[in-house]
Coordinates of C-alpha atoms in Angstrom, one line a residue:
Chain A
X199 CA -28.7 -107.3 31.5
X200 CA -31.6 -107.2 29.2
X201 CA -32.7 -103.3 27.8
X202 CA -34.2 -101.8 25.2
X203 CA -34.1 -98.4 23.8
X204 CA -37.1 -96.4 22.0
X205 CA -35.6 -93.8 20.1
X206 CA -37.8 -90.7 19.6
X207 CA -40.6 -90.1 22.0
X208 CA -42.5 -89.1 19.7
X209 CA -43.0 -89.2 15.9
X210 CA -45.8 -87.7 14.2
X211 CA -46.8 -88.7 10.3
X212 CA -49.4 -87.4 8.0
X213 CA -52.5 -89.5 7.2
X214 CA -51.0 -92.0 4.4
X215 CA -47.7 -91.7 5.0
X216 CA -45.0 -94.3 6.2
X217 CA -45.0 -95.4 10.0
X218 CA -41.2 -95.7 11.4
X219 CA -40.6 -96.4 15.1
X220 CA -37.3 -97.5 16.1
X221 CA -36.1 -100.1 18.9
X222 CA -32.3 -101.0 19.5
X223 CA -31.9 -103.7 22.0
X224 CA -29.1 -105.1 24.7
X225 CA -28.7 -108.9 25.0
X226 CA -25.8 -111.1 25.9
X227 CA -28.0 -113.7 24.1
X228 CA -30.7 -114.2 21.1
X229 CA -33.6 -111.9 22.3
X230 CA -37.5 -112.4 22.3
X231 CA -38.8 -109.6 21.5
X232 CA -42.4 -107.6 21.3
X233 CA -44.0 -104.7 20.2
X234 CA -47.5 -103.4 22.3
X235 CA -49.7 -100.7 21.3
X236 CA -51.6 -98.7 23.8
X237 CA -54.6 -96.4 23.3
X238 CA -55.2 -93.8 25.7
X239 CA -57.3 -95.2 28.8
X240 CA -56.5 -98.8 28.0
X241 CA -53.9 -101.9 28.8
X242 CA -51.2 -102.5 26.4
X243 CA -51.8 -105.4 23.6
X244 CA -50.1 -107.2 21.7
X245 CA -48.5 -105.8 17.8
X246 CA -46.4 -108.6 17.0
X247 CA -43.4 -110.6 18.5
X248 CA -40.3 -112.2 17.4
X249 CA -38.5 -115.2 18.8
X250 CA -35.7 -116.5 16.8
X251 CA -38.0 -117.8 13.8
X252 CA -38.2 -115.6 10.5
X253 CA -36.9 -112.4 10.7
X254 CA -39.5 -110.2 9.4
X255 CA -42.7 -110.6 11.7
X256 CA -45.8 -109.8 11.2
X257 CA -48.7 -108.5 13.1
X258 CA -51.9 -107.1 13.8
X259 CA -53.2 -104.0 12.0
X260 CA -50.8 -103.9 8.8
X261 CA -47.8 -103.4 11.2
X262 CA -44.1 -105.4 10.5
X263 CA -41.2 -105.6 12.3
X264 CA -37.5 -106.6 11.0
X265 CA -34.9 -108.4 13.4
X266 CA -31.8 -107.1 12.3
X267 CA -29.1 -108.8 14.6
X268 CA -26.3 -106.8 13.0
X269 CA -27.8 -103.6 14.1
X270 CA -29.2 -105.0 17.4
X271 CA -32.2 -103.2 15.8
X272 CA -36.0 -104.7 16.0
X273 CA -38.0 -101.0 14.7
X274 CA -41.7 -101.1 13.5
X275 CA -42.7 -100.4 10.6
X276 CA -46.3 -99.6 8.8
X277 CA -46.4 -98.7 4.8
X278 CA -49.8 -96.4 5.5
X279 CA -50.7 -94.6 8.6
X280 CA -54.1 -94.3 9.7
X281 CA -56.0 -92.2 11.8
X282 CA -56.5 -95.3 14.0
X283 CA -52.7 -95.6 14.5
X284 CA -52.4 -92.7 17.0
X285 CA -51.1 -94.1 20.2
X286 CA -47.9 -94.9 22.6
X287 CA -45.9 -97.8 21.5
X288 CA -43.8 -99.8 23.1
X289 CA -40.5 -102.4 22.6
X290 CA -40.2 -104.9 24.9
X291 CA -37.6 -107.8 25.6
X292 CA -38.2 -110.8 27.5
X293 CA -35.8 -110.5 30.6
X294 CA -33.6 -114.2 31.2
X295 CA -34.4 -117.7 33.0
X296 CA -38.0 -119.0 32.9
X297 CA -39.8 -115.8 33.5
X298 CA -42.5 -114.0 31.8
X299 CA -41.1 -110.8 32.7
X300 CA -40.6 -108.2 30.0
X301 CA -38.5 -104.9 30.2
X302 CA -39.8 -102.3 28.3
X303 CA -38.8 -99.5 26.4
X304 CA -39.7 -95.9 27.1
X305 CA -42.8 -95.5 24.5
X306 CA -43.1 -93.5 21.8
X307 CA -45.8 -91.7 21.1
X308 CA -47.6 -91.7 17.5
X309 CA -49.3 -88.7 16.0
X310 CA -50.9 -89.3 12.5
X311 CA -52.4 -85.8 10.9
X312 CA -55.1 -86.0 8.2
Chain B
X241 CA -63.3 -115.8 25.6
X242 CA -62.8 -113.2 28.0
X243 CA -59.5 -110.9 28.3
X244 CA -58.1 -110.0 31.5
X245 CA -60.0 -108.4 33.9
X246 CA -58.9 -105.8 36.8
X247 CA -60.6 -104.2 39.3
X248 CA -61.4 -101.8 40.3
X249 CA -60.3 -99.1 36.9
X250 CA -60.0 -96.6 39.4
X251 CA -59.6 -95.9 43.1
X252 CA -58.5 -92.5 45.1
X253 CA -56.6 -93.2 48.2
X254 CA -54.8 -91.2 50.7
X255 CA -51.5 -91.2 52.1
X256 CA -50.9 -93.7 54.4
X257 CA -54.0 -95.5 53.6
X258 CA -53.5 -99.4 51.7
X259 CA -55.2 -100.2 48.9
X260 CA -55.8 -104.1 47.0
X261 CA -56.4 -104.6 43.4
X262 CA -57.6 -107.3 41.7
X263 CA -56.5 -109.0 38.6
X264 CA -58.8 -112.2 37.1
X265 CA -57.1 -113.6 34.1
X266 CA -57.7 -115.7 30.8
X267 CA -58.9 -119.0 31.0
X268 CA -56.8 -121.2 31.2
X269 CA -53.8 -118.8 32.1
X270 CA -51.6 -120.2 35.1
X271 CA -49.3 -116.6 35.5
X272 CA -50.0 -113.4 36.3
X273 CA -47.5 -110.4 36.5
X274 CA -47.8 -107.1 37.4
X275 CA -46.6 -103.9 36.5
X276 CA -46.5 -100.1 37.6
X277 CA -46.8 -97.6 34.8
X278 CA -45.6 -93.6 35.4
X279 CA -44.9 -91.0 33.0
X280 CA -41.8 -90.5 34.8
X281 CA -40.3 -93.9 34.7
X282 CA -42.7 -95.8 32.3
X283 CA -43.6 -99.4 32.4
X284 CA -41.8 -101.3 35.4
X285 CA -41.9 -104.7 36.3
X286 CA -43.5 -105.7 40.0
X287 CA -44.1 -109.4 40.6
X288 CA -44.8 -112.7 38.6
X289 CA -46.9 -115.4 40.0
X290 CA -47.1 -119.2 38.1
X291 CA -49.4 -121.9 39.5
X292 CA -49.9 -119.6 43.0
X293 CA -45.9 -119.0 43.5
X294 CA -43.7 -115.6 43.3
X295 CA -41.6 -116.3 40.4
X296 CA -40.1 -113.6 39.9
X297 CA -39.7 -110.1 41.8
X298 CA -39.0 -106.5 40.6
X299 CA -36.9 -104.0 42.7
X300 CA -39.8 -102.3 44.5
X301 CA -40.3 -101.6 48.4
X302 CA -41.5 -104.4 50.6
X303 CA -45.1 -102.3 51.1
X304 CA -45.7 -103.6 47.3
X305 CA -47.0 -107.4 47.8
X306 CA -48.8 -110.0 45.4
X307 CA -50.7 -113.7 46.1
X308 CA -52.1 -115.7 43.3
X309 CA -54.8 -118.0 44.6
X310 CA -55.8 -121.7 43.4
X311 CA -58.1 -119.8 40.3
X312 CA -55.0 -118.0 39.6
X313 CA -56.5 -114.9 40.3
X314 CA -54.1 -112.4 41.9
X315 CA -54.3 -109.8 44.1
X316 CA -51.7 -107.1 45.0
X317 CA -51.3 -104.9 47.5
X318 CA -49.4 -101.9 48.6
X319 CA -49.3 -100.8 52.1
X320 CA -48.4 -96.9 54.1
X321 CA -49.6 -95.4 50.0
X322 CA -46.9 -92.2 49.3
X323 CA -48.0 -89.6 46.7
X324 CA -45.4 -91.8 44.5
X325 CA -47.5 -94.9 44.1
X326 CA -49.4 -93.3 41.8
X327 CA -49.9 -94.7 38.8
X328 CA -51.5 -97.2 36.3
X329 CA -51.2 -100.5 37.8
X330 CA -51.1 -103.1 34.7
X331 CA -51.8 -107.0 34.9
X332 CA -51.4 -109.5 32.4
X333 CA -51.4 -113.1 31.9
X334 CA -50.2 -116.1 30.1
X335 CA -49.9 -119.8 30.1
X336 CA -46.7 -119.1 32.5
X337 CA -44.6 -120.8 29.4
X338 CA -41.7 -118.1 30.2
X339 CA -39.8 -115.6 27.6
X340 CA -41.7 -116.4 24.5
X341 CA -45.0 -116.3 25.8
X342 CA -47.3 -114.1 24.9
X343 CA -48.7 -111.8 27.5
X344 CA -52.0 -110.5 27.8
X345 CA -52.6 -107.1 29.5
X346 CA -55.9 -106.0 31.3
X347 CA -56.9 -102.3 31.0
X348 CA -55.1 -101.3 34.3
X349 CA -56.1 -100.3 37.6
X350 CA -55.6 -96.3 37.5
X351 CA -54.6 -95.8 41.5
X352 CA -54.4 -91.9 43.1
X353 CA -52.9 -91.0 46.3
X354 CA -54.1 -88.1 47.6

């Protein structure tokens, strides 16, 4: 079965400072997998997402994210935090079969201090 | 173009009662899935529906039910509410490609049983 596991519910940086959230996933096959952000009061939208082509990805708002098969790892990455960036993330993997189902991880929640 | 669009944001029901939600989504978008969001056990899949068919089904009760219609707006419904069905209820769409499409999400129908 398709899982994925956030680790670190939350993580808190200073203003400036390197953004590292991590995501190991479970696959008996090559994975698609996404990233979401969500901001208090809101839906979830899309970071970035990675299926099967490079494997550095990147997406919206200065964020990355390296497949690293090796490590079954997928963790998100940002070289400056911003103020802006405070909010719940999520990993998600697409689950098998023709589905748009995704199973998601447990969120981690972002702090940035000035 | 317009994003996905639920409604209502909010509703406060009591137990027993049943409540419907509605979920309009992109142009052009022929799937729509839901999904129940709790601080207890996150971000869980419901239902998928593709060109006005269940595709796909998450390991809820039977008093949690979908329909897409010919717009491929969807509806859900959940039926004899418990305190436990509270939640944010998230929609999203997508062409209905499968597991590497993307997947839009609305801003969520936050439901209360009282």
């Amino acid at each position: 079965a398709q899982s994925v596991t956030q680790l670190g519910s939350h993580v808190s940086v200073s203003e400036g400072a390197l953004v590292l959230l991590r995501c190991n996933y479970s696959s008996s096959v090559p994975p698609y997998l996404f990233w979401y952000v969500q901001y208090p009061n809101q839906g979830l939208q899309l970071l970035l997402k990675y299926t099967s082509a490079a494997t550095l990805v990147k997406g919206i708002n200065g964020f990355e994210a390296e497949f690293k098969k090796s490590e079954t790892s997928f963790h998100l990455t940002k070289p400056s935090a911003h103020m802006s960036d405070a909010a719940e993330y999520f990993c998600a993997v697409s689950d098998l079969g023709n589905t748009d189902k995704l199973i998601f991880g447990t969120g981690t929640r972002l702090q940035v201090f000035p | 173009k317009a994003g996905v669009t639920q409604t209502p944001r909010y509703l406060i029901k009591t137990r027993g009662q049943q409540v419907t939600l509605s979920c309009s989504p992109i142009s052009g978008h022929r799937s729509v899935s839901w999904y129940q969001q709790t601080p207890g056990q996150g971000l869980q899949f419901l239902f998928e529906y593709f060109s006005e068919t269940q595709r796909n089904k998450g390991n809820f009760p039977g008093r949690f039910s979908g329909r897409q219609f010919s717009n491929s707006r969807s509806e859900m419904n959940v039926s004899t509410l418990e305190l436990g069905d509270s939640a944010l209820y998230l929609c999203a769409s997508s062409f209905g490609e499968g597991s590497t499409d993307t997947q839009y999400f609305g801003p969520g129908t936050r439901l209360t049983v009282l």
